[in-house]
CSV table of C-alpha atoms and ligand atoms in Angstrom, one decimal:
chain,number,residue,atom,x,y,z
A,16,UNK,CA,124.1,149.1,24.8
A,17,UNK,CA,123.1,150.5,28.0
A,18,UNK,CA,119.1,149.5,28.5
A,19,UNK,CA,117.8,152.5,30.1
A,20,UNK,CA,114.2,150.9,30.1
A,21,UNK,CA,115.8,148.5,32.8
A,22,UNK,CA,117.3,151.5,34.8
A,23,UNK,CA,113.8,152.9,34.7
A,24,UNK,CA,111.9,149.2,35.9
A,25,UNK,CA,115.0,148.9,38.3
A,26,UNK,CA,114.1,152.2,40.4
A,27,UNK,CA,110.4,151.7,40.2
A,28,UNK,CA,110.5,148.0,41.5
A,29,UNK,CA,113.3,148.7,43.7
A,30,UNK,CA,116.4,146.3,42.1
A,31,UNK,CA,118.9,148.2,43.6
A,32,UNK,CA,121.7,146.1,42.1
A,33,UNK,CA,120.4,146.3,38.2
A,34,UNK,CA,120.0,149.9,38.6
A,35,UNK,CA,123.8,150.3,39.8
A,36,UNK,CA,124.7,147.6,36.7
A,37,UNK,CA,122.4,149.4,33.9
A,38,UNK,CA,124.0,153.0,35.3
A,39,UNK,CA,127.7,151.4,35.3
A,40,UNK,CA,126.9,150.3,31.8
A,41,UNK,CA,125.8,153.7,30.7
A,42,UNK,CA,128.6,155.6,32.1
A,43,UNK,CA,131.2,153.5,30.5
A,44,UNK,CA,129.2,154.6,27.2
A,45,UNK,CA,129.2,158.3,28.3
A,46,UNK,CA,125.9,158.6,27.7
A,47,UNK,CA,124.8,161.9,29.3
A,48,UNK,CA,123.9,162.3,32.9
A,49,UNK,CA,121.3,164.3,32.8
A,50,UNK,CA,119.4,162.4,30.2
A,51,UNK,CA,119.5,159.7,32.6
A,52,UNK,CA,118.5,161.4,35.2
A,53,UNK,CA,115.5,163.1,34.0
A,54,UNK,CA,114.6,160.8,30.6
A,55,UNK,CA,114.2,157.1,33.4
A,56,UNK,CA,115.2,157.9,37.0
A,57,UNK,CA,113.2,161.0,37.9
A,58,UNK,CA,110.4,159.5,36.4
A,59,UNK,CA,110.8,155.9,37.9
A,60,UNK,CA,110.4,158.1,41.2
A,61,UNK,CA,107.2,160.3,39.7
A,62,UNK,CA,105.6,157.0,38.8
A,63,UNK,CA,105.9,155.0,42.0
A,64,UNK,CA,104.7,158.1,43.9
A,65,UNK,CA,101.8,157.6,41.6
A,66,UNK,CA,101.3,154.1,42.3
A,67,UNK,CA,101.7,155.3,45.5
A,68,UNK,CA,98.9,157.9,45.6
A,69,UNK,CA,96.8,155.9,44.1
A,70,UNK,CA,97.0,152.6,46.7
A,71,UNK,CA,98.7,150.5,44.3
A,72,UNK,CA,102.5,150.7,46.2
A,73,UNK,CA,103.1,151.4,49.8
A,74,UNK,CA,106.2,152.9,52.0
A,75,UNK,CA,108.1,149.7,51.7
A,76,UNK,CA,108.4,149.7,47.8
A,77,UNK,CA,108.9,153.3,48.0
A,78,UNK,CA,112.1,153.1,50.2
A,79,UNK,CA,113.4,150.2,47.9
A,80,UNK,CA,112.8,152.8,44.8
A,81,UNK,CA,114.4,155.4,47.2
A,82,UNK,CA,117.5,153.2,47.7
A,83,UNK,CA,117.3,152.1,43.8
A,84,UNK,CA,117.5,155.9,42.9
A,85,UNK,CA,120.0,157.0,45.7
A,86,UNK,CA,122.1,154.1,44.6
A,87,UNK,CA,122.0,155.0,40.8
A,88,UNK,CA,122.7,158.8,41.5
A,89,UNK,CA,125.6,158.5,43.7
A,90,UNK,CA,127.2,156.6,40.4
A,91,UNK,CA,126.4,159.5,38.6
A,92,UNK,CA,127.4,162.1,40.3
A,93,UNK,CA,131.1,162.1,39.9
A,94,UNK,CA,130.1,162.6,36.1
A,95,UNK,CA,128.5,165.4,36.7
A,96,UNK,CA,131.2,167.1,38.7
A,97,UNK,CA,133.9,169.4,36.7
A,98,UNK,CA,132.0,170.7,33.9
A,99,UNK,CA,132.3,174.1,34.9
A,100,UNK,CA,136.4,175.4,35.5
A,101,UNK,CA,135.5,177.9,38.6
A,102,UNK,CA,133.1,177.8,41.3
A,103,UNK,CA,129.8,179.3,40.5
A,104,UNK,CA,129.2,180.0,44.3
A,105,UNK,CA,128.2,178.7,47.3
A,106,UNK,CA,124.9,176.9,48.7
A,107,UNK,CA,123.7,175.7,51.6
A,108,UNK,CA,120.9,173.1,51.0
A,109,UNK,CA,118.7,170.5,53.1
A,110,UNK,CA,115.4,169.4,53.8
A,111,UNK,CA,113.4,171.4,56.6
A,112,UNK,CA,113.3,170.0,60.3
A,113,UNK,CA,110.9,167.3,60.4
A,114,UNK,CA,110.6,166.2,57.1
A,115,UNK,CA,112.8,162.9,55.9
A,116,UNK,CA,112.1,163.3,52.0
A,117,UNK,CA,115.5,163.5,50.5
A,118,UNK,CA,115.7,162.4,46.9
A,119,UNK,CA,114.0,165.1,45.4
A,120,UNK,CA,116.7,168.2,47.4
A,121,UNK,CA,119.7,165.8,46.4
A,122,UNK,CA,118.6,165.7,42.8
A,123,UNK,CA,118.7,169.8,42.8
A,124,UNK,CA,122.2,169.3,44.8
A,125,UNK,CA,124.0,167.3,42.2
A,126,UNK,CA,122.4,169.3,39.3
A,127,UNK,CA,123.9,172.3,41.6
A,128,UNK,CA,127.6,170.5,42.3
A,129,UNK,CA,127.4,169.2,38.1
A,130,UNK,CA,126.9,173.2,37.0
A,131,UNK,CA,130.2,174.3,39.0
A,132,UNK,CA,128.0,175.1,42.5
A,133,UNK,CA,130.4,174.1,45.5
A,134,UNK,CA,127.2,172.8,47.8
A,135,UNK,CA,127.3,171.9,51.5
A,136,UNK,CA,124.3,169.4,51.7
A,137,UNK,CA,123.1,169.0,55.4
A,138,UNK,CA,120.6,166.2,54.9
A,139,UNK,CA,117.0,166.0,56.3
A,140,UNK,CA,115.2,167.6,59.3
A,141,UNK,CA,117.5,170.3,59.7
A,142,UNK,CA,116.5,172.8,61.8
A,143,UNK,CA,117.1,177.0,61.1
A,144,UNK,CA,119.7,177.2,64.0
A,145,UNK,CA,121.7,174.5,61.8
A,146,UNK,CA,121.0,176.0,58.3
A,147,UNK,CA,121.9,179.5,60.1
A,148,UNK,CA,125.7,177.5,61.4
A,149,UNK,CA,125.8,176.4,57.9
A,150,UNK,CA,125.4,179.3,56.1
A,151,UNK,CA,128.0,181.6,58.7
A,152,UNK,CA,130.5,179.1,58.4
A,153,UNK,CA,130.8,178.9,55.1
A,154,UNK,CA,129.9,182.3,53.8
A,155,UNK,CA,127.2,180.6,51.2
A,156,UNK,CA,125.3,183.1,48.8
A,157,UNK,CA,122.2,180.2,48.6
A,158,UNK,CA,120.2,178.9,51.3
A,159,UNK,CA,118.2,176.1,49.3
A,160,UNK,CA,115.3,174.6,51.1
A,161,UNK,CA,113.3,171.1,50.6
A,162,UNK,CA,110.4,170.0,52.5
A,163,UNK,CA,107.6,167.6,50.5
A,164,UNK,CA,105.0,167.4,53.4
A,165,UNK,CA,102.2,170.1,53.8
A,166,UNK,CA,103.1,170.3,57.7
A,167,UNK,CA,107.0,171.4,57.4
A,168,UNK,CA,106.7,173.3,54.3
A,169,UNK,CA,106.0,175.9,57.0
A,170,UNK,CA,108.9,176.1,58.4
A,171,UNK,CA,110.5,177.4,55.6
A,172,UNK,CA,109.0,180.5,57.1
A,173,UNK,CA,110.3,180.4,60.1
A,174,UNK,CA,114.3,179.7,58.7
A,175,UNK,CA,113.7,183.0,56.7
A,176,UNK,CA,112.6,184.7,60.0
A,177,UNK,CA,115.7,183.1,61.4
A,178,UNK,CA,118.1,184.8,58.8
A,179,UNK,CA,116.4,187.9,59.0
A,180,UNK,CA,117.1,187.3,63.0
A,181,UNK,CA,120.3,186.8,62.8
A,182,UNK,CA,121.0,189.7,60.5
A,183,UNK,CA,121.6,187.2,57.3
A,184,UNK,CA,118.6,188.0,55.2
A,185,UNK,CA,120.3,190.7,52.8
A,186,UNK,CA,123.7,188.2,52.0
A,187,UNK,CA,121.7,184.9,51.6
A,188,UNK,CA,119.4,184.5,48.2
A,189,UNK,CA,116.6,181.6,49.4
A,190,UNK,CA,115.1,179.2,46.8
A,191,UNK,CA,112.5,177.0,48.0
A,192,UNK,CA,111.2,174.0,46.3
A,193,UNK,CA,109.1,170.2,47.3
A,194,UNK,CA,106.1,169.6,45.5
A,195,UNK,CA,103.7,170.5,47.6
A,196,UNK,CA,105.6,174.4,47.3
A,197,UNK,CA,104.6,176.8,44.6
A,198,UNK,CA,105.4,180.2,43.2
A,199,UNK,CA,102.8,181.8,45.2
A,200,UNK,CA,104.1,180.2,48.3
A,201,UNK,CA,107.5,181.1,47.8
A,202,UNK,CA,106.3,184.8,47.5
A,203,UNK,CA,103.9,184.5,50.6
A,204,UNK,CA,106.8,183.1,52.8
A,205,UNK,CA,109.6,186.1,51.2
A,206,UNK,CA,112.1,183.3,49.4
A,207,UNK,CA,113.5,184.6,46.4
A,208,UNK,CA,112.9,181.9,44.4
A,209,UNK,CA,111.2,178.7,43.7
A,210,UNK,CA,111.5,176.4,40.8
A,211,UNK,CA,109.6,172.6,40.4
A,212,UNK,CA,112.7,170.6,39.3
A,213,UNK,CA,115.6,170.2,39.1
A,214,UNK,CA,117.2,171.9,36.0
A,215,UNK,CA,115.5,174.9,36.9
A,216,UNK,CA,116.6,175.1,40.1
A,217,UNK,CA,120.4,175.7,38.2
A,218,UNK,CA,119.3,178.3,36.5
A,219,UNK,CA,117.4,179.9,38.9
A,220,UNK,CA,120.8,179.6,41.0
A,221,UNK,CA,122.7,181.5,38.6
A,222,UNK,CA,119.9,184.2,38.1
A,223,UNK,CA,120.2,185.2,41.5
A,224,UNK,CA,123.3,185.6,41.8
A,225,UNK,CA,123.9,187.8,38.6
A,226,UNK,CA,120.7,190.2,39.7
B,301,LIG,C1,109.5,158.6,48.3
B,301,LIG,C2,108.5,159.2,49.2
B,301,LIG,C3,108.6,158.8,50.6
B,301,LIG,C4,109.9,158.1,51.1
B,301,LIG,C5,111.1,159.1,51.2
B,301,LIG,C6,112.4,158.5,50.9
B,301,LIG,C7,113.5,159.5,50.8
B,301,LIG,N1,114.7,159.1,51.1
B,301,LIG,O1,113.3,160.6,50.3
B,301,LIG,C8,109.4,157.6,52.5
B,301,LIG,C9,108.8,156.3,52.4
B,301,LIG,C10,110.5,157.6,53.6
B,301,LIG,C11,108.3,158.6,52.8
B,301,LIG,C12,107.8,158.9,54.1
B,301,LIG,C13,106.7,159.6,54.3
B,301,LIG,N2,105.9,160.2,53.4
B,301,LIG,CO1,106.3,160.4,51.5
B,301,LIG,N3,106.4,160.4,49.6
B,301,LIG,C14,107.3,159.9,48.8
B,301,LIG,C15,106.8,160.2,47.4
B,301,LIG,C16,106.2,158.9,46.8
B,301,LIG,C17,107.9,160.6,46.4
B,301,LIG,C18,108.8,161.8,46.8
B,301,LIG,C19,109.9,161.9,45.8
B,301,LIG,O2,111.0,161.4,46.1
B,301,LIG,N4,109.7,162.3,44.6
B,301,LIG,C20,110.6,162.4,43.5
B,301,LIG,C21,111.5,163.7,43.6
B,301,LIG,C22,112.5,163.7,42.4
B,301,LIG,O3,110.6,164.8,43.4
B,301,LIG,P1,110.5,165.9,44.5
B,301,LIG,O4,110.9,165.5,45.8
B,301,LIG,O5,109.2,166.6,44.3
B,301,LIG,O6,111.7,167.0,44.0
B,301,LIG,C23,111.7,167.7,42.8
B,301,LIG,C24,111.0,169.1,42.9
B,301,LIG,O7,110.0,169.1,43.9
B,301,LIG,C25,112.1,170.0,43.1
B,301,LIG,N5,112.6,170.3,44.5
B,301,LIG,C26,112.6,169.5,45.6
B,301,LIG,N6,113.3,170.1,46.6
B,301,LIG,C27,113.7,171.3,46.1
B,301,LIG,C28,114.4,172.4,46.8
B,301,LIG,C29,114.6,173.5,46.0
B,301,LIG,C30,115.4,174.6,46.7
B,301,LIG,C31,114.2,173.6,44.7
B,301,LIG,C32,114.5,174.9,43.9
B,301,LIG,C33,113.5,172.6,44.1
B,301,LIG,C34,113.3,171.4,44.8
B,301,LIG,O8,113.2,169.4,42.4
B,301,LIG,C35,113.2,168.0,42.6
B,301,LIG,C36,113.8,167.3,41.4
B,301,LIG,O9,113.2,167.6,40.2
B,301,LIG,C37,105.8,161.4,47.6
B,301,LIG,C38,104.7,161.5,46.6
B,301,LIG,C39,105.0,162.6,45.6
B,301,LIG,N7,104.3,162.5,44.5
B,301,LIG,O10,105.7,163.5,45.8
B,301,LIG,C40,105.3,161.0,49.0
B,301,LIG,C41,104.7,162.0,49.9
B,301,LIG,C42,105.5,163.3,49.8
B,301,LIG,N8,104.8,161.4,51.2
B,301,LIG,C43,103.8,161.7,52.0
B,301,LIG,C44,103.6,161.2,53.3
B,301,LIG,C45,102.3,161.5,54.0
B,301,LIG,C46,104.7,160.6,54.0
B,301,LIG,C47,104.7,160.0,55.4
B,301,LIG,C48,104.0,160.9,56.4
B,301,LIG,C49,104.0,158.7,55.3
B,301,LIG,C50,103.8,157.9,56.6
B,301,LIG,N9,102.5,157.7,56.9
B,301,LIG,O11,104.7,157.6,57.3
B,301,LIG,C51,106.2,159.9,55.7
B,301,LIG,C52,106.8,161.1,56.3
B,301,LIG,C53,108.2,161.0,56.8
B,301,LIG,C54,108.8,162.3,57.2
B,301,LIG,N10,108.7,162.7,58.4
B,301,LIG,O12,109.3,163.0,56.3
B,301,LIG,C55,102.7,162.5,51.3
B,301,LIG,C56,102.7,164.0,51.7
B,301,LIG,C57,101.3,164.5,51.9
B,301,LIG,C58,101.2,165.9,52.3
B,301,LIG,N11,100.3,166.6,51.7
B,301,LIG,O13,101.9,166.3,53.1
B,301,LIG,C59,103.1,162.3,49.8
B,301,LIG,C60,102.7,163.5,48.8
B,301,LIG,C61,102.4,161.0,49.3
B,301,LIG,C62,100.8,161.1,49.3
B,301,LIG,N12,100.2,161.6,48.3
B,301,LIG,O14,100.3,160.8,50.3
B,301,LIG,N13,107.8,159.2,51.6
C-alpha cells in the first residue's frame, strides 16, 4: 500500500526521491490523482509556506519542497490526461512578469489539461506582449493568470489593458488567481474570474465558456 503520509513528509522536507517512489507506488495502485494532489501534496506546500511564514523554514527548504512537489506532479500528470474524449477548449496560462512562483499556476494547469483543457503553459515572468503572442497564435478562449507576490499582482492589470489594446478583450475570458488575489481584486482589475484553488479554477473554466 501506497503511504501517502510519506508523500506528504517527502514534499514538506524536500525528499525529492521518496516523493517520486511513494507517487510511483500509488499510481501503480490507481489510487486517484486528485486525492493525491489535494489530500498530501497541496498541503505539504500549504504547510511549509507556513513554516515559512512563521521563521521556522527558509527559501532553501522551500525550493527542495518546490522540487519534491514538481517532481511528484509531473508523475501524475499523464494520469490525469484523457479523461475527457474532446477538447474543452483552449488556455493560455503563466505566471505574471516578474514573479518566479510556479507551483501553485501549474497545479491549476494540470487540473486544466486532466478535465480535457488543451493548455499552452508559458512559465513564469511572462510579460503581456508574450501572453498577447500566445493567445493570437493559438486562438485560446482563456487567458489564466498567476502572480503570488503583492508587487506583480498588478500587472495583471496591465495584461488586461494589453488585450483590450490589442483588440483581444471581447474573444479572451481572464481568470486570475495567487494567493495574495481575491474576488474583489479580480473585479477591480476587469478579469472575469478568480477562484483560490485549483478545482475551482476547472469549473470556473467551463462556466465561462458556457455563459
Ligand atoms: C514556495 C514559495 C517560494 C519559492 C517558489 C518556488 C516555485 N517554483 O514556485 C521560492 C523560494 C522560489 C520563492 C521565492 C520568493 N518568494 Co515566495 N513563497 C513560496 C510560498 C512558501 C508557497 C507558494 C506556493 O507554492 N504555494 C502552494 C500553491 C499550491 O498555492 P498557490 O501558489 O497559492 O496556488 C493555488 C491558488 O492560489 C490558486 N492559483 C494560483 N495561481 C492561479 C491562477 C489562476 C488563474 C487561478 C484561477 C488560480 C490560481 O490555485 C493554486 C492551487 O490550488 C509562499 C507562501 C504562501 N503561503 O503562499 C511564499 C511567498 C509567496 N513568497 C514570498 C516572497 C517575499 C518571496 C521572495 C521575494 C523571497 C525573497 N526574499 O527572495 C521570492 C520572490 C521571487 C520572485 N521574483 O518571484 C511572500 C510574498 C509576500 C508578498 N506579500 O508579496 C510569500 C507570501 C511568503 C511570505 N509570507 O513572506 N517563494
Amino acid at each position: 500500500m501506497a503511504d501517502l503520509d510519506k508523500l506528504y513528509e517527502a514534499i514538506l522536507t524536500g525528499k525529492l526521491n521518496v516523493a517520486k517512489e511513494v507517487t510511483n507506488e500509488a499510481i501503480a495502485e490507481n489510487i486517484d490523482p486528485h486525492l493525491i494532489i489535494n489530500n498530501y501534496m497541496s498541503r505539504a506546500m500549504e504547510d511549509i509556506g507556513k513554516r515559512f511564514e512563521e521563521g521556522k523554514a527558509f527559501v532553501p527548504e522551500l525550493l527542495m519542497a518546490a522540487r519534491a512537489m514538481k517532481g511528484a506532479l509531473d508523475l501524475l500528470k499523464p494520469q490525469m490526461k484523457g479523461a475527457a474524449s474532446h477538447s474543452q477548449g483552449k488556455v493560455v496560462i503563466g505566471t505574471v512578469k516578474g514573479d518566479l512562483h510556479d507551483i501553485g499556476k501549474n497545479l491549476v494547469a494540470s487540473m486544466l489539461e486532466g478535465c480535457g483543457f488543451e493548455v499552452i503553459n508559458l512559465g513564469t515572468d511572462i510579460s503581456s506582449e508574450k501572453f498577447i503572442n500566445a493567445l493570437k497564435e493559438n486562438q485560446a478562449q482563456i487567458l489564466c493568470l498567476s502572480a503570488l507576490l503583492t508587487t506583480t499582482m498588478n500587472y495583471m492589470q496591465e495584461v488586461i489593458k494589453a488585450l483590450e489594446e490589442n483588440g483581444l478583450r471581447s474573444q479572451v475570458k481572464v481568470m486570475v488567481g495567487g494567493a495574495p488575489v481575491s474576488e474583489s481584486f479580480a473585479r477591480q482589475i476587469g478579469a472575469d474570474g478568480y477562484s483560490d484553488n485549483a478545482n475551482a479554477a476547472v469549473t470556473l473554466a467551463k462556466s465561462l465558456l458556457s455563459a
